[in-house]
């Protein structure tokens, strides 16, 4: 059986990408000068690097899943387009016959059969799944934006603003406001 797109991508992008595959903990420790090799911070650094690498591998895995689904949707779209082109040819023939002989020509209107409705339903399911994925990505983006805003507000609450010059800017703005108020009196 031929390997699938997902299997090929996984074998070449995911399996060799794990940090222990690239460099073991012992090899990593050996990269540091002798006095630092026994430091617990080296192990902590390796664990941190490993978690970052795992996050990257997870991201690549989700992109592979997305690409596989996109490939399936593209194949369904090609099949649907081909089917529409074939049905259009049939409809043209029927229309010509109706024009020549009228409704008495015994030309029947096209009706769905079990063989034509199942692929249409499958393509509709695929399109709905694609729309659902798009909405989920949009939801994740909005959630990330809201979480970032909440984090920024939390920073303000605990006195750790992201803008280090914020204090001076606020004081300058208040001073300008006071001058404007005094000028209007």
N, C-alpha and C. Protein backbone atom coordinates (compact mmCIF):
# COMPACT_ATOMS: atom_id res chain seq x y z
N UNK A 1 0.85 -1.18 0.00
CA UNK A 1 0.00 0.00 0.00
C UNK A 1 0.90 1.24 0.00
N UNK A 2 0.57 2.19 -0.85
CA UNK A 2 1.38 3.41 -0.98
C UNK A 2 1.21 4.28 0.26
N UNK A 3 2.29 4.95 0.67
CA UNK A 3 2.18 5.83 1.84
C UNK A 3 1.30 7.04 1.53
N UNK A 4 0.59 7.48 2.53
CA UNK A 4 -0.29 8.63 2.36
C UNK A 4 0.51 9.92 2.53
N UNK A 5 -0.12 11.00 2.14
CA UNK A 5 0.51 12.32 2.27
C UNK A 5 0.86 12.60 3.73
N UNK A 6 -0.06 12.29 4.64
CA UNK A 6 0.17 12.53 6.06
C UNK A 6 1.34 11.68 6.57
N UNK A 7 1.43 10.44 6.13
CA UNK A 7 2.50 9.55 6.57
C UNK A 7 3.86 10.05 6.09
N UNK A 8 3.93 10.48 4.84
CA UNK A 8 5.18 10.98 4.28
C UNK A 8 5.62 12.23 5.03
N UNK A 9 4.72 13.18 5.20
CA UNK A 9 5.08 14.41 5.90
C UNK A 9 5.47 14.15 7.35
N UNK A 10 4.75 13.27 8.01
CA UNK A 10 5.07 12.95 9.40
C UNK A 10 6.45 12.29 9.52
N UNK A 11 6.73 11.35 8.62
CA UNK A 11 8.01 10.65 8.67
C UNK A 11 9.20 11.59 8.44
N UNK A 12 9.03 12.58 7.58
CA UNK A 12 10.15 13.44 7.25
C UNK A 12 10.21 14.73 8.06
N UNK A 13 9.10 15.12 8.67
CA UNK A 13 9.10 16.38 9.41
C UNK A 13 8.96 16.21 10.92
N UNK A 14 8.27 15.18 11.36
CA UNK A 14 7.99 15.07 12.79
C UNK A 14 8.93 14.11 13.53
N UNK A 15 9.11 12.94 13.00
CA UNK A 15 9.88 11.91 13.72
C UNK A 15 11.31 12.37 13.99
N UNK A 16 12.05 12.91 13.01
CA UNK A 16 13.43 13.32 13.31
C UNK A 16 13.52 14.67 14.02
N UNK A 17 12.40 15.31 14.32
CA UNK A 17 12.42 16.65 14.88
C UNK A 17 12.41 16.70 16.40
N UNK A 18 12.18 15.58 17.06
CA UNK A 18 12.17 15.58 18.52
C UNK A 18 13.57 15.89 19.04
N UNK A 19 13.68 16.66 20.09
CA UNK A 19 14.97 17.09 20.62
C UNK A 19 15.87 15.91 21.00
N UNK A 20 15.37 14.88 21.70
CA UNK A 20 16.25 13.75 22.04
C UNK A 20 16.82 13.06 20.80
N UNK A 21 16.13 13.14 19.68
CA UNK A 21 16.64 12.56 18.44
C UNK A 21 17.82 13.39 17.93
N UNK A 22 17.75 14.68 18.10
CA UNK A 22 18.79 15.58 17.61
C UNK A 22 19.98 15.59 18.55
N UNK A 23 19.73 15.79 19.84
CA UNK A 23 20.80 15.85 20.83
C UNK A 23 20.26 15.30 22.16
N UNK A 24 20.99 14.32 22.72
CA UNK A 24 20.55 13.75 24.00
C UNK A 24 20.92 14.70 25.13
N UNK A 25 20.37 14.43 26.30
CA UNK A 25 20.67 15.27 27.45
C UNK A 25 22.17 15.24 27.76
N UNK A 26 22.77 14.06 27.68
CA UNK A 26 24.21 13.93 27.97
C UNK A 26 25.04 14.71 26.96
N UNK A 27 24.66 14.64 25.67
CA UNK A 27 25.39 15.40 24.65
C UNK A 27 25.22 16.90 24.88
N UNK A 28 24.03 17.30 25.28
CA UNK A 28 23.75 18.71 25.55
C UNK A 28 24.60 19.21 26.72
N UNK A 29 24.65 18.41 27.78
CA UNK A 29 25.46 18.79 28.96
C UNK A 29 26.93 18.91 28.56
N UNK A 30 27.40 18.03 27.68
CA UNK A 30 28.80 18.04 27.26
C UNK A 30 29.15 19.30 26.48
N UNK A 31 28.17 20.01 25.96
CA UNK A 31 28.43 21.24 25.20
C UNK A 31 28.85 22.40 26.11
N UNK A 32 28.60 22.29 27.41
CA UNK A 32 28.90 23.36 28.35
C UNK A 32 30.31 23.17 28.94
N UNK A 33 30.91 24.26 29.42
CA UNK A 33 32.21 24.13 30.08
C UNK A 33 32.10 23.21 31.31
N UNK A 34 33.18 22.54 31.66
CA UNK A 34 33.19 21.57 32.77
C UNK A 34 32.58 22.08 34.06
N UNK A 35 32.93 23.31 34.51
CA UNK A 35 32.37 23.76 35.80
C UNK A 35 30.84 23.90 35.78
N UNK A 36 30.26 24.12 34.60
CA UNK A 36 28.81 24.33 34.52
C UNK A 36 28.03 23.06 34.22
N UNK A 37 28.71 21.98 33.86
CA UNK A 37 28.01 20.75 33.46
C UNK A 37 27.19 20.14 34.58
N UNK A 38 27.58 20.32 35.81
CA UNK A 38 26.82 19.73 36.92
C UNK A 38 25.73 20.66 37.43
N UNK A 39 25.60 21.83 36.86
CA UNK A 39 24.58 22.79 37.31
C UNK A 39 23.18 22.30 36.95
N UNK A 40 22.23 22.42 37.88
CA UNK A 40 20.84 22.02 37.58
C UNK A 40 20.20 22.94 36.52
N UNK A 41 20.78 24.10 36.34
CA UNK A 41 20.23 25.01 35.34
C UNK A 41 20.44 24.48 33.92
N UNK A 42 21.48 23.68 33.70
CA UNK A 42 21.71 23.09 32.38
C UNK A 42 20.59 22.12 32.06
N UNK A 43 20.21 21.28 33.03
CA UNK A 43 19.08 20.37 32.83
C UNK A 43 17.79 21.15 32.62
N UNK A 44 17.62 22.20 33.39
CA UNK A 44 16.42 23.04 33.24
C UNK A 44 16.38 23.68 31.85
N UNK A 45 17.53 24.12 31.38
CA UNK A 45 17.62 24.71 30.04
C UNK A 45 17.27 23.67 28.97
N UNK A 46 17.75 22.43 29.16
CA UNK A 46 17.44 21.36 28.21
C UNK A 46 15.93 21.07 28.20
N UNK A 47 15.32 21.00 29.39
CA UNK A 47 13.87 20.75 29.48
C UNK A 47 13.08 21.88 28.81
N UNK A 48 13.54 23.11 29.01
CA UNK A 48 12.87 24.25 28.39
C UNK A 48 12.99 24.18 26.87
N UNK A 49 14.19 23.87 26.39
CA UNK A 49 14.41 23.71 24.95
C UNK A 49 13.57 22.58 24.40
N UNK A 50 13.45 21.51 25.18
CA UNK A 50 12.65 20.37 24.76
C UNK A 50 11.16 20.75 24.67
N UNK A 51 10.66 21.51 25.62
CA UNK A 51 9.25 21.91 25.58
C UNK A 51 9.00 22.86 24.40
N UNK A 52 9.94 23.74 24.13
CA UNK A 52 9.79 24.63 22.96
C UNK A 52 9.79 23.82 21.67
N UNK A 53 10.67 22.84 21.60
CA UNK A 53 10.76 21.99 20.41
C UNK A 53 9.47 21.17 20.25
N UNK A 54 8.93 20.66 21.37
CA UNK A 54 7.67 19.91 21.31
C UNK A 54 6.53 20.79 20.82
N UNK A 55 6.50 22.04 21.27
CA UNK A 55 5.46 22.96 20.81
C UNK A 55 5.58 23.18 19.30
N UNK A 56 6.80 23.31 18.82
CA UNK A 56 7.02 23.49 17.38
C UNK A 56 6.59 22.25 16.60
N UNK A 57 6.92 21.08 17.12
CA UNK A 57 6.53 19.83 16.46
C UNK A 57 5.01 19.69 16.45
N UNK A 58 4.35 20.06 17.54
CA UNK A 58 2.88 20.02 17.59
C UNK A 58 2.29 20.97 16.56
N UNK A 59 2.89 22.13 16.40
CA UNK A 59 2.42 23.09 15.41
C UNK A 59 2.56 22.53 13.99
N UNK A 60 3.70 21.90 13.71
CA UNK A 60 3.91 21.28 12.39
C UNK A 60 2.91 20.16 12.18
N UNK A 61 2.64 19.38 13.22
CA UNK A 61 1.67 18.28 13.10
C UNK A 61 0.28 18.81 12.77
N UNK A 62 -0.12 19.90 13.40
CA UNK A 62 -1.44 20.47 13.10
C UNK A 62 -1.47 21.03 11.69
N UNK A 63 -0.36 21.59 11.23
CA UNK A 63 -0.30 22.08 9.85
C UNK A 63 -0.38 20.92 8.85
N UNK A 64 0.23 19.79 9.20
CA UNK A 64 0.13 18.62 8.33
C UNK A 64 -1.32 18.16 8.25
N UNK A 65 -2.01 18.09 9.39
CA UNK A 65 -3.44 17.72 9.40
C UNK A 65 -4.25 18.68 8.55
N UNK A 66 -3.96 19.97 8.71
CA UNK A 66 -4.68 20.99 7.93
C UNK A 66 -4.42 20.80 6.43
N UNK A 67 -3.18 20.52 6.05
CA UNK A 67 -2.84 20.33 4.64
C UNK A 67 -3.51 19.08 4.08
N UNK A 68 -3.58 18.01 4.87
CA UNK A 68 -4.25 16.80 4.42
C UNK A 68 -5.74 17.08 4.18
N UNK A 69 -6.36 17.80 5.11
CA UNK A 69 -7.79 18.14 4.94
C UNK A 69 -7.99 19.04 3.73
N UNK A 70 -7.05 19.97 3.53
CA UNK A 70 -7.15 20.86 2.37
C UNK A 70 -7.03 20.07 1.08
N UNK A 71 -6.14 19.06 1.07
CA UNK A 71 -5.99 18.20 -0.11
C UNK A 71 -7.26 17.43 -0.40
N UNK A 72 -7.90 16.92 0.67
CA UNK A 72 -9.17 16.20 0.48
C UNK A 72 -10.24 17.12 -0.06
N UNK A 73 -10.30 18.34 0.47
CA UNK A 73 -11.30 19.31 0.00
C UNK A 73 -11.05 19.65 -1.45
N UNK A 74 -9.78 19.77 -1.83
CA UNK A 74 -9.45 20.09 -3.21
C UNK A 74 -9.86 18.95 -4.14
N UNK A 75 -9.61 17.71 -3.70
CA UNK A 75 -10.05 16.56 -4.52
C UNK A 75 -11.56 16.53 -4.66
N UNK A 76 -12.28 16.81 -3.56
CA UNK A 76 -13.75 16.85 -3.64
C UNK A 76 -14.22 17.94 -4.59
N UNK A 77 -13.55 19.08 -4.56
CA UNK A 77 -13.93 20.19 -5.43
C UNK A 77 -13.71 19.82 -6.90
N UNK A 78 -12.61 19.12 -7.19
CA UNK A 78 -12.34 18.69 -8.57
C UNK A 78 -13.41 17.71 -9.02
N UNK A 79 -13.76 16.76 -8.15
CA UNK A 79 -14.80 15.79 -8.49
C UNK A 79 -16.14 16.49 -8.70
N UNK A 80 -16.46 17.45 -7.82
CA UNK A 80 -17.73 18.17 -7.95
C UNK A 80 -17.77 18.97 -9.25
N UNK A 81 -16.68 19.63 -9.58
CA UNK A 81 -16.62 20.42 -10.82
C UNK A 81 -16.76 19.52 -12.03
N UNK A 82 -16.09 18.37 -11.98
CA UNK A 82 -16.17 17.41 -13.09
C UNK A 82 -17.60 16.90 -13.24
N UNK A 83 -18.24 16.60 -12.10
CA UNK A 83 -19.61 16.10 -12.12
C UNK A 83 -20.57 17.17 -12.66
N UNK A 84 -20.34 18.42 -12.26
CA UNK A 84 -21.18 19.51 -12.76
C UNK A 84 -21.02 19.68 -14.26
N UNK A 85 -19.79 19.54 -14.74
CA UNK A 85 -19.56 19.66 -16.18
C UNK A 85 -20.27 18.54 -16.93
N UNK A 86 -20.23 17.32 -16.39
CA UNK A 86 -20.92 16.20 -17.02
C UNK A 86 -22.43 16.39 -16.99
N UNK A 87 -22.95 16.87 -15.87
CA UNK A 87 -24.40 17.08 -15.79
C UNK A 87 -24.83 18.23 -16.69
N UNK A 88 -23.97 19.22 -16.86
CA UNK A 88 -24.28 20.35 -17.75
C UNK A 88 -24.41 19.86 -19.18
N UNK A 89 -23.54 18.93 -19.59
CA UNK A 89 -23.63 18.38 -20.94
C UNK A 89 -24.97 17.66 -21.12
N UNK A 90 -25.35 16.88 -20.15
CA UNK A 90 -26.62 16.15 -20.22
C UNK A 90 -27.78 17.13 -20.29
N UNK A 91 -27.76 18.14 -19.45
CA UNK A 91 -28.83 19.12 -19.45
C UNK A 91 -28.92 19.85 -20.78
N UNK A 92 -27.79 20.14 -21.40
CA UNK A 92 -27.81 20.80 -22.71
C UNK A 92 -28.49 19.93 -23.75
N UNK A 93 -28.21 18.63 -23.73
CA UNK A 93 -28.84 17.72 -24.68
C UNK A 93 -30.35 17.67 -24.47
N UNK A 94 -30.75 17.59 -23.23
CA UNK A 94 -32.19 17.55 -22.92
C UNK A 94 -32.85 18.85 -23.36
N UNK A 95 -32.20 19.97 -23.11
CA UNK A 95 -32.76 21.27 -23.49
C UNK A 95 -32.90 21.39 -25.01
N UNK A 96 -31.93 20.90 -25.74
CA UNK A 96 -32.01 20.93 -27.21
C UNK A 96 -33.16 20.07 -27.69
N UNK A 97 -33.30 18.89 -27.08
CA UNK A 97 -34.41 18.00 -27.46
C UNK A 97 -35.75 18.65 -27.16
N UNK A 98 -35.86 19.34 -26.02
CA UNK A 98 -37.11 20.02 -25.68
C UNK A 98 -37.38 21.15 -26.67
N UNK A 99 -36.34 21.83 -27.10
CA UNK A 99 -36.53 22.92 -28.07
C UNK A 99 -37.01 22.38 -29.41
N UNK A 100 -36.45 21.24 -29.80
CA UNK A 100 -36.82 20.67 -31.10
C UNK A 100 -38.21 20.03 -31.09
N UNK A 101 -38.48 19.28 -30.02
CA UNK A 101 -39.70 18.48 -30.03
C UNK A 101 -40.74 18.91 -29.00
N UNK A 102 -40.42 19.87 -28.17
CA UNK A 102 -41.36 20.33 -27.15
C UNK A 102 -41.39 19.37 -25.98
N UNK A 103 -42.38 19.57 -25.09
CA UNK A 103 -42.48 18.73 -23.90
C UNK A 103 -42.96 17.33 -24.20
N UNK A 104 -43.47 17.10 -25.39
CA UNK A 104 -43.95 15.76 -25.75
C UNK A 104 -42.80 14.84 -26.14
N UNK A 105 -41.58 15.28 -25.99
CA UNK A 105 -40.43 14.49 -26.44
C UNK A 105 -40.04 13.39 -25.45
N UNK A 106 -40.77 13.26 -24.37
CA UNK A 106 -40.48 12.28 -23.33
C UNK A 106 -39.13 12.52 -22.64
N UNK A 107 -38.60 13.72 -22.73
CA UNK A 107 -37.35 14.05 -22.05
C UNK A 107 -37.66 14.28 -20.57
N UNK A 108 -36.98 13.55 -19.75
CA UNK A 108 -37.24 13.66 -18.32
C UNK A 108 -36.27 14.67 -17.72
N UNK A 109 -36.76 15.35 -16.69
CA UNK A 109 -35.86 16.28 -15.99
C UNK A 109 -34.90 15.47 -15.12
N UNK A 110 -33.72 16.04 -14.93
CA UNK A 110 -32.70 15.33 -14.15
C UNK A 110 -33.14 15.20 -12.70
N UNK A 111 -32.98 13.99 -12.16
CA UNK A 111 -33.32 13.74 -10.77
C UNK A 111 -32.12 13.09 -10.11
N UNK A 112 -32.03 13.27 -8.82
CA UNK A 112 -30.91 12.66 -8.09
C UNK A 112 -31.18 11.19 -7.88
N UNK A 113 -30.12 10.43 -7.95
CA UNK A 113 -30.16 9.01 -7.59
C UNK A 113 -29.24 8.85 -6.38
N UNK A 114 -29.23 7.67 -5.84
CA UNK A 114 -28.38 7.41 -4.67
C UNK A 114 -26.91 7.61 -5.04
N UNK A 115 -26.56 7.31 -6.28
CA UNK A 115 -25.17 7.45 -6.73
C UNK A 115 -24.77 8.92 -6.90
N UNK A 116 -25.72 9.80 -7.15
CA UNK A 116 -25.36 11.22 -7.33
C UNK A 116 -25.51 12.02 -6.05
N UNK A 117 -26.41 11.59 -5.18
CA UNK A 117 -26.65 12.38 -3.96
C UNK A 117 -25.56 12.17 -2.91
N UNK A 118 -25.00 10.96 -2.80
CA UNK A 118 -23.98 10.68 -1.78
C UNK A 118 -22.73 11.53 -1.99
N UNK A 119 -22.17 11.61 -3.19
CA UNK A 119 -21.00 12.48 -3.37
C UNK A 119 -21.32 13.95 -3.09
N UNK A 120 -22.53 14.39 -3.46
CA UNK A 120 -22.92 15.77 -3.17
C UNK A 120 -22.98 16.01 -1.67
N UNK A 121 -23.55 15.04 -0.94
CA UNK A 121 -23.61 15.16 0.51
C UNK A 121 -22.21 15.15 1.12
N UNK A 122 -21.33 14.29 0.60
CA UNK A 122 -19.95 14.25 1.10
C UNK A 122 -19.23 15.57 0.87
N UNK A 123 -19.44 16.15 -0.31
CA UNK A 123 -18.78 17.43 -0.58
C UNK A 123 -19.37 18.53 0.31
N UNK A 124 -20.67 18.48 0.57
CA UNK A 124 -21.28 19.46 1.46
C UNK A 124 -20.73 19.31 2.88
N UNK A 125 -20.56 18.07 3.32
CA UNK A 125 -19.96 17.84 4.65
C UNK A 125 -18.55 18.40 4.69
N UNK A 126 -17.80 18.15 3.63
CA UNK A 126 -16.43 18.68 3.56
C UNK A 126 -16.39 20.20 3.60
N UNK A 127 -17.30 20.82 2.88
CA UNK A 127 -17.36 22.29 2.88
C UNK A 127 -17.74 22.81 4.27
N UNK A 128 -18.69 22.13 4.93
CA UNK A 128 -19.06 22.54 6.28
C UNK A 128 -17.90 22.34 7.26
N UNK A 129 -17.15 21.25 7.09
CA UNK A 129 -15.98 21.03 7.96
C UNK A 129 -14.94 22.13 7.74
N UNK A 130 -14.74 22.51 6.48
CA UNK A 130 -13.81 23.59 6.18
C UNK A 130 -14.25 24.90 6.80
N UNK A 131 -15.53 25.19 6.71
CA UNK A 131 -16.07 26.42 7.32
C UNK A 131 -15.92 26.37 8.83
N UNK A 132 -16.17 25.20 9.41
CA UNK A 132 -16.02 25.03 10.85
C UNK A 132 -14.57 25.25 11.27
N UNK A 133 -13.62 24.72 10.50
CA UNK A 133 -12.20 24.93 10.80
C UNK A 133 -11.86 26.42 10.73
N UNK A 134 -12.37 27.10 9.72
CA UNK A 134 -12.10 28.53 9.58
C UNK A 134 -12.65 29.29 10.77
N UNK A 135 -13.86 28.94 11.21
CA UNK A 135 -14.45 29.60 12.37
C UNK A 135 -13.67 29.29 13.64
N UNK A 136 -13.18 28.06 13.77
CA UNK A 136 -12.38 27.71 14.95
C UNK A 136 -11.07 28.47 14.97
N UNK A 137 -10.44 28.63 13.79
CA UNK A 137 -9.20 29.43 13.74
C UNK A 137 -9.49 30.88 14.11
N UNK A 138 -10.60 31.41 13.61
CA UNK A 138 -10.99 32.78 13.93
C UNK A 138 -11.26 32.91 15.43
N UNK A 139 -11.95 31.92 16.00
CA UNK A 139 -12.22 31.94 17.44
C UNK A 139 -10.93 31.92 18.24
N UNK A 140 -9.98 31.07 17.83
CA UNK A 140 -8.70 30.99 18.53
C UNK A 140 -7.95 32.31 18.44
N UNK A 141 -8.03 32.95 17.29
CA UNK A 141 -7.36 34.25 17.13
C UNK A 141 -7.99 35.30 18.04
N UNK A 142 -9.31 35.31 18.09
CA UNK A 142 -10.00 36.27 18.95
C UNK A 142 -9.72 35.98 20.43
N UNK A 143 -9.69 34.71 20.78
CA UNK A 143 -9.40 34.34 22.17
C UNK A 143 -7.99 34.77 22.55
N UNK A 144 -7.04 34.58 21.64
CA UNK A 144 -5.67 35.01 21.91
C UNK A 144 -5.60 36.52 22.09
N UNK A 145 -6.34 37.24 21.27
CA UNK A 145 -6.36 38.70 21.38
C UNK A 145 -6.95 39.14 22.73
N UNK A 146 -8.03 38.49 23.14
CA UNK A 146 -8.65 38.82 24.42
C UNK A 146 -7.71 38.48 25.57
N UNK A 147 -7.06 37.33 25.49
CA UNK A 147 -6.12 36.95 26.56
C UNK A 147 -4.95 37.92 26.64
N UNK A 148 -4.50 38.40 25.49
CA UNK A 148 -3.41 39.36 25.48
C UNK A 148 -3.88 40.68 26.12
N UNK A 149 -5.08 41.09 25.82
CA UNK A 149 -5.62 42.31 26.41
C UNK A 149 -5.77 42.16 27.91
N UNK A 150 -6.27 41.01 28.35
CA UNK A 150 -6.41 40.76 29.79
C UNK A 150 -5.03 40.77 30.45
N UNK A 151 -4.05 40.17 29.80
CA UNK A 151 -2.69 40.16 30.34
C UNK A 151 -2.13 41.57 30.46
N UNK A 152 -2.39 42.40 29.44
CA UNK A 152 -1.92 43.78 29.50
C UNK A 152 -2.61 44.55 30.62
N UNK A 153 -3.90 44.30 30.81
CA UNK A 153 -4.62 44.97 31.89
C UNK A 153 -4.10 44.48 33.25
N UNK A 154 -3.77 43.20 33.34
CA UNK A 154 -3.21 42.66 34.58
C UNK A 154 -1.87 43.32 34.87
N UNK A 155 -1.07 43.53 33.83
CA UNK A 155 0.21 44.21 34.02
C UNK A 155 0.00 45.61 34.57
N UNK A 156 -1.01 46.30 34.07
CA UNK A 156 -1.29 47.65 34.58
C UNK A 156 -1.72 47.60 36.04
N UNK A 157 -2.51 46.60 36.38
CA UNK A 157 -3.02 46.49 37.74
C UNK A 157 -1.88 46.29 38.74
N UNK A 158 -0.91 45.48 38.36
CA UNK A 158 0.19 45.17 39.26
C UNK A 158 1.41 46.06 39.03
N UNK A 159 1.23 47.12 38.25
CA UNK A 159 2.29 48.11 38.09
C UNK A 159 3.42 47.68 37.18
N UNK A 160 3.15 46.82 36.22
CA UNK A 160 4.18 46.40 35.27
C UNK A 160 3.72 46.70 33.85
N UNK A 161 3.62 47.96 33.48
CA UNK A 161 3.14 48.28 32.14
C UNK A 161 4.16 47.85 31.08
N UNK A 162 3.65 47.49 29.91
CA UNK A 162 4.51 47.09 28.81
C UNK A 162 5.31 48.27 28.27
N UNK A 163 4.77 49.48 28.39
CA UNK A 163 5.45 50.67 27.93
C UNK A 163 6.15 51.29 29.13
N UNK A 164 7.48 51.28 29.12
CA UNK A 164 8.22 51.79 30.28
C UNK A 164 8.11 53.31 30.42
N UNK A 165 7.72 54.00 29.38
CA UNK A 165 7.61 55.46 29.43
C UNK A 165 6.17 55.90 29.69
N UNK A 166 5.32 54.95 30.02
CA UNK A 166 3.91 55.26 30.22
C UNK A 166 3.71 56.28 31.34
N UNK A 167 4.44 56.13 32.44
CA UNK A 167 4.30 57.04 33.58
C UNK A 167 4.57 58.47 33.14
N UNK A 168 5.69 58.68 32.43
CA UNK A 168 6.04 60.03 31.98
C UNK A 168 5.00 60.58 30.99
N UNK A 169 4.52 59.71 30.11
CA UNK A 169 3.53 60.14 29.14
C UNK A 169 2.23 60.56 29.82
N UNK A 170 1.81 59.80 30.83
CA UNK A 170 0.58 60.14 31.55
C UNK A 170 0.76 61.46 32.30
N UNK A 171 1.92 61.62 32.97
CA UNK A 171 2.18 62.86 33.71
C UNK A 171 2.23 64.06 32.76
N UNK A 172 2.86 63.91 31.61
CA UNK A 172 2.90 64.99 30.62
C UNK A 172 1.49 65.31 30.13
N UNK A 173 0.69 64.28 29.89
CA UNK A 173 -0.68 64.50 29.44
C UNK A 173 -1.50 65.22 30.50
N UNK A 174 -1.33 64.84 31.77
CA UNK A 174 -2.06 65.51 32.85
C UNK A 174 -1.61 66.97 32.98
N UNK A 175 -0.30 67.20 32.83
CA UNK A 175 0.21 68.58 32.88
C UNK A 175 -0.38 69.43 31.77
N UNK A 176 -0.44 68.86 30.57
CA UNK A 176 -1.04 69.59 29.44
C UNK A 176 -2.51 69.88 29.71
N UNK A 177 -3.21 68.91 30.30
CA UNK A 177 -4.62 69.10 30.62
C UNK A 177 -4.81 70.21 31.64
N UNK A 178 -3.94 70.24 32.66
CA UNK A 178 -4.03 71.30 33.67
C UNK A 178 -3.77 72.68 33.04
N UNK A 179 -2.78 72.76 32.16
CA UNK A 179 -2.48 74.04 31.50
C UNK A 179 -3.65 74.48 30.63
N UNK A 180 -4.28 73.54 29.96
CA UNK A 180 -5.42 73.88 29.10
C UNK A 180 -6.58 74.37 29.95
N UNK A 181 -6.81 73.72 31.09
CA UNK A 181 -7.91 74.13 31.99
C UNK A 181 -7.62 75.53 32.56
N UNK A 182 -6.38 75.83 32.95
CA UNK A 182 -6.03 77.14 33.48
C UNK A 182 -6.15 78.19 32.41
N UNK A 183 -5.83 77.87 31.18
CA UNK A 183 -5.90 78.85 30.08
C UNK A 183 -7.36 79.20 29.78
N UNK A 184 -8.29 78.28 29.95
CA UNK A 184 -9.69 78.54 29.64
C UNK A 184 -10.35 79.36 30.74
N UNK A 185 -9.78 79.41 31.96
CA UNK A 185 -10.42 80.15 33.08
C UNK A 185 -10.16 81.56 32.95
